[in-house]
Amino acid sequence: MTRTRSFARRCWPWLRIPFWIGMGLLFGFVLPYTLVLNKRVQDRFNELVFAVPTKVYARPLPLAAGTPMTPAALELELTFAGYSNDGKGQVAGSWVKQGARYTIASRGYAGPDGGELPKRIRVTLGRGMVQSVQDAASGKPIELAHLDPARIATLYGASQEERRFVRLADVPPLLVSGLQAVEDRDFNHHIGIDVSAIARAAFANLRAGHTVQGGSTLTQQLVRNLFLSRDQNLTRKINEALMSLLLEAHYSKGRILEAYVNDVFLGQQGGQAVHGFAAASEFYFGRRLEDLRPQEIALLVGMVKGPSYYDPRRSPQRALTRRNLVLQEFFETNLISAGQLNAAQAAPLDIVKNGQLPHNRFPAFVDLVRKQITADFDEQALREGNLSIFTTLDPAAQLYTEQAITSTLKGLGKRGDGVQAAAVVTDAHSGSVLAVVGSKIPGDPGFNRALDARRPIGSTIKPFVYLVALTQPERWNLASMMDDGPISLRQPDGSYWTPQNDDHRSHDPLIMVDALAHSWNLATIHLGLQVGLPRIQAFLKSFGIGDINPSPSLLIGALDLAPLQLTQLYQYLAADGHALPLVAVRGVLDGNGRTIKRYQVQSGRGEYQDAVRLTTWAMQQVAEYGTASALGNSALASLHAAGKTGTSNDMRDSWFAGFTGEHLAVFWMGRDDNKPTTLFGASGGLRAWRDLFAKLPSRPLSAAPGEGLEMAWINPVSGRRTEPQCEGAQQVPVIAGTVSADTEGCFWQGIQSLFGGSDNPPPSASGAVPAAPGAPSGN
């Protein structure tokens, strides 16, 4: 000790200045700098698991015996949900077809209604529906099964990073062990940097004359991804080493490895980066991480070294070589057996052909989702809250609706130039929104015409005029005689409003059902004025519609609505008189899979159901022999659809709203500049509706009158009961007990027709009325 102190005293004059300079650097720079880095490391790392974008899902596909389904629709649903046709149907997220039988290995899911466990099912199709659903192993029938829903959108922040957070406990053990075997074998023992690995890499690179091996630990790679640029300089390397030491000092190995698994960069599509093995698994293989096979895990692990260089889509041979090298390392570290190695190296890459990141594929529908959850979740929560939003979207309905618009506009030739389109499809019974199209260009994120384009609805308003009249069965029924005579109404400015039928003729005598089927303007105006404009306005306002034009032109469509608003009106008819709100969201889950919000609709008792059922039956005649007879004369006649065409002034807007026993769809076509399109409702909107239901499996609407109604044979010349064998006799439903049981014989019917038909015509409208803008067309 004495000699040591003596030596120190002799050296101190020489070491004094460097010592104090070192202490100054330590306390004046290194320590404060390390504290700054320490805070940065802790703040960023603690926030890492929460910076996950919100995911938006479609509805789970229900499969049960009797459900309408075609092979094309089922395969579309499977493809869109990321299922692969691997010829075996053994691996979760895959399917195989044998004749009319599909074997599907579902992936399971957790949703706001609970969800389902993974299972292998056998689905048999036939005659346009599901014939049976069975457990693939036991052959036992399954009453109802669901396929996990497809992700349809991701609500990103500004960084546009795609990631799916997974807990380390849910990561396949082979991936965890294999990653360490390939990238950092001493991960569990080093302190963030591995001096021996750095020395080995330096020696290997020196011997090869170029870089062949890296010495970075997984911790250093994570620090580089989270905090640093890719610049190769001394400052960056020092920061990397310091931050790695700090990260290891504060957090466990498991926490660091979990962060790495979720953050590592593994690819790019356009402006969207793929981060984490879970997101990469879906992007490259269309399956969840926990369902990957050894060869697929090896490919992802191998891509860590260079995601662009080993991109399996751009450089498949290079990726295959890298994958097989990684598999060899798995074998050498006893992670897989020799048999597994041989099988895995012989397997193809099996990359899904059109891998798509789940960006906002259906922007018009997602716009509606945002509107409906704004009251519960702000924009920041949606972008960064790691939420899962489960919607009502039906992928088949959405895609078929887009295709229907595209094919219809293409079929119009030059007439389709400049024409835009929008559509809304719902579940006829629940009001769940199944599809929304806001533009003729699928996926267009611009102006959403389905929600925001308010246009004159033309004759699609007429069923509601008749509906309000039919709520007074003591005055009106479908056999009531209508006045279709000329109208000339004086307006406050002294001018006269003289609307006409589309064919510029009157059609007396005429019964109510025929007036609606053929969409005659004059009969509808006469009826509406007798019912009373205030009653019709009040009915429309009960659906939240404001700014209603109080003039008689309202009766033939002088009302501007967006397609979604018109759908809300028709939902009342499709749902048998239940006023159901249109709902696009089923529920929201947090990052831990807990349901934090459910959106449910509980329908009360139906209103005016007799009138609704009469109106629905009359709308079925629109499709049978009226302005939408193209349906009745087509292969879709078996659907017995109820619908109504609509055309606005000068053919600026073409509409069709119609429903089957399962679906309601509303189509609009028109120009953004409001110029004429030369399209009637039947030549635009109806054609798109027909193209949609030619593909979309749907239950037919009953052709029989609803409960509480009876069929009566009537004489369309007088509106009175007659005998079935009489000439021109027509059968219509009526509310039981509201039509006289007295029957005209065929003899008296013939005599009556000689003297001019009915002896009790309804009164015609006259007198001064509020101002009436130009009337829409009659169909």
PDB file of C-alpha atoms in Angstrom, residues 557-754:
ATOM      1  CA  GLY A 557     -90.561  13.468 -55.668  1.00  0.00           C
ATOM      2  CA  ALA A 558     -89.543  17.112 -55.208  1.00  0.00           C
ATOM      3  CA  LEU A 559     -87.537  16.122 -52.144  1.00  0.00           C
ATOM      4  CA  ASP A 560     -83.735  15.987 -51.994  1.00  0.00           C
ATOM      5  CA  LEU A 561     -82.324  13.009 -50.085  1.00  0.00           C
ATOM      6  CA  ALA A 562     -79.030  11.154 -49.952  1.00  0.00           C
ATOM      7  CA  PRO A 563     -79.174   7.450 -50.839  1.00  0.00           C
ATOM      8  CA  LEU A 564     -78.660   6.582 -47.151  1.00  0.00           C
ATOM      9  CA  GLN A 565     -81.704   8.682 -46.196  1.00  0.00           C
ATOM     10  CA  LEU A 566     -83.877   7.052 -48.834  1.00  0.00           C
ATOM     11  CA  THR A 567     -82.674   3.671 -47.596  1.00  0.00           C
ATOM     12  CA  GLN A 568     -83.821   4.631 -44.100  1.00  0.00           C
ATOM     13  CA  LEU A 569     -87.312   5.298 -45.467  1.00  0.00           C
ATOM     14  CA  TYR A 570     -87.492   2.022 -47.371  1.00  0.00           C
ATOM     15  CA  GLN A 571     -86.145   0.123 -44.363  1.00  0.00           C
ATOM     16  CA  TYR A 572     -89.497   0.824 -42.704  1.00  0.00           C
ATOM     17  CA  LEU A 573     -91.246  -1.084 -45.495  1.00  0.00           C
ATOM     18  CA  ALA A 574     -88.679  -3.893 -45.718  1.00  0.00           C
ATOM     19  CA  ALA A 575     -88.842  -4.431 -41.933  1.00  0.00           C
ATOM     20  CA  ASP A 576     -92.636  -4.849 -41.985  1.00  0.00           C
ATOM     21  CA  GLY A 577     -93.461  -1.509 -40.402  1.00  0.00           C
ATOM     22  CA  HIS A 578     -90.641  -1.386 -37.832  1.00  0.00           C
ATOM     23  CA  ALA A 579     -88.818   1.944 -37.795  1.00  0.00           C
ATOM     24  CA  LEU A 580     -85.262   0.653 -37.422  1.00  0.00           C
ATOM     25  CA  PRO A 581     -82.183   2.918 -37.439  1.00  0.00           C
ATOM     26  CA  LEU A 582     -79.525   1.925 -39.942  1.00  0.00           C
ATOM     27  CA  VAL A 583     -76.561   0.537 -38.000  1.00  0.00           C
ATOM     28  CA  ALA A 584     -73.050  -0.083 -39.359  1.00  0.00           C
ATOM     29  CA  VAL A 585     -71.249  -0.992 -36.101  1.00  0.00           C
ATOM     30  CA  ARG A 586     -71.816  -4.065 -33.922  1.00  0.00           C
ATOM     31  CA  GLY A 587     -69.332  -3.382 -31.175  1.00  0.00           C
ATOM     32  CA  VAL A 588     -65.859  -2.193 -30.152  1.00  0.00           C
ATOM     33  CA  LEU A 589     -63.164  -4.190 -28.308  1.00  0.00           C
ATOM     34  CA  ASP A 590     -60.094  -2.821 -26.550  1.00  0.00           C
ATOM     35  CA  GLY A 591     -56.542  -4.093 -27.016  1.00  0.00           C
ATOM     36  CA  ASN A 592     -57.124  -6.878 -24.483  1.00  0.00           C
ATOM     37  CA  GLY A 593     -60.171  -8.237 -26.310  1.00  0.00           C
ATOM     38  CA  ARG A 594     -62.716  -6.823 -23.844  1.00  0.00           C
ATOM     39  CA  THR A 595     -65.953  -5.431 -25.227  1.00  0.00           C
ATOM     40  CA  ILE A 596     -66.167  -1.748 -24.312  1.00  0.00           C
ATOM     41  CA  LYS A 597     -69.167  -0.772 -26.456  1.00  0.00           C
ATOM     42  CA  ARG A 598     -72.060  -2.613 -28.098  1.00  0.00           C
ATOM     43  CA  TYR A 599     -74.394  -1.112 -30.665  1.00  0.00           C
ATOM     44  CA  GLN A 600     -77.686  -2.952 -30.602  1.00  0.00           C
ATOM     45  CA  VAL A 601     -81.099  -2.167 -32.033  1.00  0.00           C
ATOM     46  CA  GLN A 602     -84.188  -3.336 -30.243  1.00  0.00           C
ATOM     47  CA  SER A 603     -87.228  -2.989 -32.428  1.00  0.00           C
ATOM     48  CA  GLY A 604     -90.534  -2.229 -30.822  1.00  0.00           C
ATOM     49  CA  ARG A 605     -93.970  -3.109 -32.089  1.00  0.00           C
ATOM     50  CA  GLY A 606     -94.550  -2.480 -35.753  1.00  0.00           C
ATOM     51  CA  GLU A 607     -96.773   0.397 -36.846  1.00  0.00           C
ATOM     52  CA  TYR A 608     -99.430   0.426 -39.551  1.00  0.00           C
ATOM     53  CA  GLN A 609     -98.426  -3.103 -40.543  1.00  0.00           C
ATOM     54  CA  ASP A 610    -101.575  -3.744 -42.556  1.00  0.00           C
ATOM     55  CA  ALA A 611    -100.875  -0.630 -44.619  1.00  0.00           C
ATOM     56  CA  VAL A 612     -97.187  -1.563 -44.946  1.00  0.00           C
ATOM     57  CA  ARG A 613     -98.071  -5.059 -46.185  1.00  0.00           C
ATOM     58  CA  LEU A 614    -100.543  -3.694 -48.713  1.00  0.00           C
ATOM     59  CA  THR A 615     -97.932  -1.207 -49.959  1.00  0.00           C
ATOM     60  CA  THR A 616     -95.317  -3.962 -50.176  1.00  0.00           C
ATOM     61  CA  TRP A 617     -97.647  -6.147 -52.222  1.00  0.00           C
ATOM     62  CA  ALA A 618     -98.370  -3.234 -54.547  1.00  0.00           C
ATOM     63  CA  MET A 619     -94.622  -2.681 -54.966  1.00  0.00           C
ATOM     64  CA  GLN A 620     -94.285  -6.320 -55.941  1.00  0.00           C
ATOM     65  CA  GLN A 621     -96.681  -5.520 -58.793  1.00  0.00           C
ATOM     66  CA  VAL A 622     -94.297  -2.713 -59.812  1.00  0.00           C
ATOM     67  CA  ALA A 623     -91.761  -5.467 -60.458  1.00  0.00           C
ATOM     68  CA  GLU A 624     -94.367  -7.809 -61.920  1.00  0.00           C
ATOM     69  CA  TYR A 625     -96.009  -5.660 -64.591  1.00  0.00           C
ATOM     70  CA  GLY A 626     -95.209  -2.023 -63.777  1.00  0.00           C
ATOM     71  CA  THR A 627     -92.248   0.287 -64.327  1.00  0.00           C
ATOM     72  CA  ALA A 628     -89.804  -2.364 -62.995  1.00  0.00           C
ATOM     73  CA  SER A 629     -91.225  -5.218 -65.060  1.00  0.00           C
ATOM     74  CA  ALA A 630     -87.683  -6.008 -66.206  1.00  0.00           C
ATOM     75  CA  LEU A 631     -87.425  -7.857 -62.885  1.00  0.00           C
ATOM     76  CA  GLY A 632     -90.607  -9.837 -63.362  1.00  0.00           C
ATOM     77  CA  ASN A 633     -89.495 -10.824 -66.842  1.00  0.00           C
ATOM     78  CA  SER A 634     -86.058 -11.986 -65.724  1.00  0.00           C
ATOM     79  CA  ALA A 635     -84.557 -14.917 -63.835  1.00  0.00           C
ATOM     80  CA  LEU A 636     -84.995 -12.840 -60.671  1.00  0.00           C
ATOM     81  CA  ALA A 637     -88.795 -13.170 -60.828  1.00  0.00           C
ATOM     82  CA  SER A 638     -88.588 -15.922 -58.210  1.00  0.00           C
ATOM     83  CA  LEU A 639     -87.387 -13.380 -55.641  1.00  0.00           C
ATOM     84  CA  HIS A 640     -90.836 -11.681 -55.762  1.00  0.00           C
ATOM     85  CA  ALA A 641     -89.015  -8.431 -55.024  1.00  0.00           C
ATOM     86  CA  ALA A 642     -90.857  -5.263 -54.043  1.00  0.00           C
ATOM     87  CA  GLY A 643     -89.445  -2.084 -55.493  1.00  0.00           C
ATOM     88  CA  LYS A 644     -89.938   1.341 -56.991  1.00  0.00           C
ATOM     89  CA  THR A 645     -88.227   3.224 -59.789  1.00  0.00           C
ATOM     90  CA  GLY A 646     -87.603   6.959 -59.647  1.00  0.00           C
ATOM     91  CA  THR A 647     -86.586   9.578 -62.200  1.00  0.00           C
ATOM     92  CA  SER A 648     -86.124  13.279 -61.476  1.00  0.00           C
ATOM     93  CA  ASN A 649     -86.771  16.254 -63.745  1.00  0.00           C
ATOM     94  CA  ASP A 650     -85.184  16.037 -67.203  1.00  0.00           C
ATOM     95  CA  MET A 651     -83.785  12.618 -66.287  1.00  0.00           C
ATOM     96  CA  ARG A 652     -81.078  14.081 -64.068  1.00  0.00           C
ATOM     97  CA  ASP A 653     -81.361  11.320 -61.449  1.00  0.00           C
ATOM     98  CA  SER A 654     -82.054   7.614 -61.841  1.00  0.00           C
ATOM     99  CA  TRP A 655     -83.176   5.689 -58.732  1.00  0.00           C
ATOM    100  CA  PHE A 656     -84.293   2.231 -57.788  1.00  0.00           C
ATOM    101  CA  ALA A 657     -85.133   1.007 -54.309  1.00  0.00           C
ATOM    102  CA  GLY A 658     -86.141  -2.604 -53.827  1.00  0.00           C
ATOM    103  CA  PHE A 659     -86.077  -5.416 -51.306  1.00  0.00           C
ATOM    104  CA  THR A 660     -86.276  -9.184 -51.168  1.00  0.00           C
ATOM    105  CA  GLY A 661     -87.020 -11.347 -48.160  1.00  0.00           C
ATOM    106  CA  GLU A 662     -83.467 -10.730 -46.928  1.00  0.00           C
ATOM    107  CA  HIS A 663     -81.904  -7.641 -48.499  1.00  0.00           C
ATOM    108  CA  LEU A 664     -82.822  -4.036 -49.250  1.00  0.00           C
ATOM    109  CA  ALA A 665     -80.779  -2.164 -51.862  1.00  0.00           C
ATOM    110  CA  VAL A 666     -81.042   1.443 -53.051  1.00  0.00           C
ATOM    111  CA  PHE A 667     -79.159   2.624 -56.165  1.00  0.00           C
ATOM    112  CA  TRP A 668     -78.713   6.147 -57.489  1.00  0.00           C
ATOM    113  CA  MET A 669     -77.139   7.322 -60.731  1.00  0.00           C
ATOM    114  CA  GLY A 670     -76.643  10.898 -61.870  1.00  0.00           C
ATOM    115  CA  ARG A 671     -74.068  13.530 -62.731  1.00  0.00           C
ATOM    116  CA  ASP A 672     -72.186  15.671 -60.239  1.00  0.00           C
ATOM    117  CA  ASP A 673     -72.783  18.708 -62.461  1.00  0.00           C
ATOM    118  CA  ASN A 674     -76.557  17.978 -62.425  1.00  0.00           C
ATOM    119  CA  LYS A 675     -76.795  17.681 -66.199  1.00  0.00           C
ATOM    120  CA  PRO A 676     -79.338  15.239 -67.703  1.00  0.00           C
ATOM    121  CA  THR A 677     -78.241  11.606 -67.906  1.00  0.00           C
ATOM    122  CA  THR A 678     -80.900  10.333 -70.380  1.00  0.00           C
ATOM    123  CA  LEU A 679     -81.541   7.571 -67.805  1.00  0.00           C
ATOM    124  CA  PHE A 680     -84.897   6.610 -66.365  1.00  0.00           C
ATOM    125  CA  GLY A 681     -85.068   4.754 -63.061  1.00  0.00           C
ATOM    126  CA  ALA A 682     -85.581   1.535 -65.018  1.00  0.00           C
ATOM    127  CA  SER A 683     -82.582   2.050 -67.321  1.00  0.00           C
ATOM    128  CA  GLY A 684     -80.073   3.084 -64.625  1.00  0.00           C
ATOM    129  CA  GLY A 685     -80.674   2.245 -60.975  1.00  0.00           C
ATOM    130  CA  LEU A 686     -82.862  -0.780 -61.732  1.00  0.00           C
ATOM    131  CA  ARG A 687     -80.229  -2.332 -64.014  1.00  0.00           C
ATOM    132  CA  ALA A 688     -77.606  -2.070 -61.275  1.00  0.00           C
ATOM    133  CA  TRP A 689     -80.036  -3.571 -58.715  1.00  0.00           C
ATOM    134  CA  ARG A 690     -80.699  -6.459 -61.083  1.00  0.00           C
ATOM    135  CA  ASP A 691     -76.963  -7.051 -61.639  1.00  0.00           C
ATOM    136  CA  LEU A 692     -76.406  -7.130 -57.873  1.00  0.00           C
ATOM    137  CA  PHE A 693     -79.080  -9.721 -57.123  1.00  0.00           C
ATOM    138  CA  ALA A 694     -78.032 -11.859 -60.065  1.00  0.00           C
ATOM    139  CA  LYS A 695     -74.959 -12.656 -57.889  1.00  0.00           C
ATOM    140  CA  LEU A 696     -75.933 -11.971 -54.275  1.00  0.00           C
ATOM    141  CA  PRO A 697     -77.628 -14.975 -52.626  1.00  0.00           C
ATOM    142  CA  SER A 698     -80.913 -13.804 -51.078  1.00  0.00           C
ATOM    143  CA  ARG A 699     -84.168 -15.207 -49.760  1.00  0.00           C
ATOM    144  CA  PRO A 700     -87.294 -14.460 -51.812  1.00  0.00           C
ATOM    145  CA  LEU A 701     -90.013 -12.194 -50.479  1.00  0.00           C
ATOM    146  CA  SER A 702     -93.288 -14.000 -49.918  1.00  0.00           C
ATOM    147  CA  ALA A 703     -95.726 -13.513 -52.786  1.00  0.00           C
ATOM    148  CA  ALA A 704     -98.680 -14.165 -50.480  1.00  0.00           C
ATOM    149  CA  PRO A 705    -100.357 -11.276 -48.657  1.00  0.00           C
ATOM    150  CA  GLY A 706     -99.268 -10.777 -45.064  1.00  0.00           C
ATOM    151  CA  GLU A 707    -101.134 -11.702 -41.922  1.00  0.00           C
ATOM    152  CA  GLY A 708    -104.446  -9.863 -41.530  1.00  0.00           C
ATOM    153  CA  LEU A 709    -105.039  -9.583 -45.277  1.00  0.00           C
ATOM    154  CA  GLU A 710    -107.242 -11.546 -47.617  1.00  0.00           C
ATOM    155  CA  MET A 711    -107.286 -11.793 -51.393  1.00  0.00           C
ATOM    156  CA  ALA A 712    -110.326 -10.401 -53.176  1.00  0.00           C
ATOM    157  CA  TRP A 713    -111.347 -10.524 -56.831  1.00  0.00           C
ATOM    158  CA  ILE A 714    -112.313  -7.046 -57.977  1.00  0.00           C
ATOM    159  CA  ASN A 715    -113.509  -5.344 -61.116  1.00  0.00           C
ATOM    160  CA  PRO A 716    -110.779  -2.797 -62.037  1.00  0.00           C
ATOM    161  CA  VAL A 717    -113.437  -0.663 -63.756  1.00  0.00           C
ATOM    162  CA  SER A 718    -115.462  -0.137 -60.582  1.00  0.00           C
ATOM    163  CA  GLY A 719    -113.225  -1.268 -57.710  1.00  0.00           C
ATOM    164  CA  ARG A 720    -115.941  -3.630 -56.449  1.00  0.00           C
ATOM    165  CA  ARG A 721    -115.806  -7.344 -55.742  1.00  0.00           C
ATOM    166  CA  THR A 722    -116.492  -9.532 -58.720  1.00  0.00           C
ATOM    167  CA  GLU A 723    -116.271 -13.169 -59.732  1.00  0.00           C
ATOM    168  CA  PRO A 724    -112.931 -14.701 -60.787  1.00  0.00           C
ATOM    169  CA  GLN A 725    -114.247 -15.771 -64.169  1.00  0.00           C
ATOM    170  CA  CYS A 726    -115.387 -12.269 -65.149  1.00  0.00           C
ATOM    171  CA  GLU A 727    -113.491 -10.519 -67.932  1.00  0.00           C
ATOM    172  CA  GLY A 728    -110.648  -8.371 -66.565  1.00  0.00           C
ATOM    173  CA  ALA A 729    -111.159  -9.567 -62.985  1.00  0.00           C
ATOM    174  CA  GLN A 730    -108.107  -8.716 -60.872  1.00  0.00           C
ATOM    175  CA  GLN A 731    -107.073 -10.146 -57.517  1.00  0.00           C
ATOM    176  CA  VAL A 732    -105.740  -7.802 -54.823  1.00  0.00           C
ATOM    177  CA  PRO A 733    -105.204  -8.111 -51.064  1.00  0.00           C
ATOM    178  CA  VAL A 734    -107.455  -6.154 -48.749  1.00  0.00           C
ATOM    179  CA  ILE A 735    -107.750  -5.840 -44.995  1.00  0.00           C
ATOM    180  CA  ALA A 736    -110.256  -8.431 -43.915  1.00  0.00           C
ATOM    181  CA  GLY A 737    -113.704  -6.894 -43.429  1.00  0.00           C
ATOM    182  CA  THR A 738    -112.986  -3.531 -45.075  1.00  0.00           C
ATOM    183  CA  VAL A 739    -114.401  -4.330 -48.521  1.00  0.00           C
ATOM    184  CA  SER A 740    -118.076  -5.091 -49.029  1.00  0.00           C
ATOM    185  CA  ALA A 741    -118.824  -8.773 -49.457  1.00  0.00           C
ATOM    186  CA  ASP A 742    -121.387  -7.938 -52.164  1.00  0.00           C
ATOM    187  CA  THR A 743    -120.197  -9.299 -55.489  1.00  0.00           C
ATOM    188  CA  GLU A 744    -120.969  -7.962 -58.938  1.00  0.00           C
ATOM    189  CA  GLY A 745    -121.929 -10.713 -61.351  1.00  0.00           C
ATOM    190  CA  CYS A 746    -120.334 -10.832 -64.736  1.00  0.00           C
ATOM    191  CA  PHE A 747    -123.666  -9.801 -66.360  1.00  0.00           C
ATOM    192  CA  TRP A 748    -124.015  -6.585 -64.322  1.00  0.00           C
ATOM    193  CA  GLN A 749    -120.312  -5.886 -64.791  1.00  0.00           C
ATOM    194  CA  GLY A 750    -120.836  -5.965 -68.564  1.00  0.00           C
ATOM    195  CA  ILE A 751    -123.916  -3.762 -68.366  1.00  0.00           C
ATOM    196  CA  GLN A 752    -122.070  -1.262 -66.188  1.00  0.00           C
ATOM    197  CA  SER A 753    -119.175  -1.046 -68.614  1.00  0.00           C
ATOM    198  CA  LEU A 754    -121.602  -0.077 -71.405  1.00  0.00           C
TER     199      LEU A 754
END
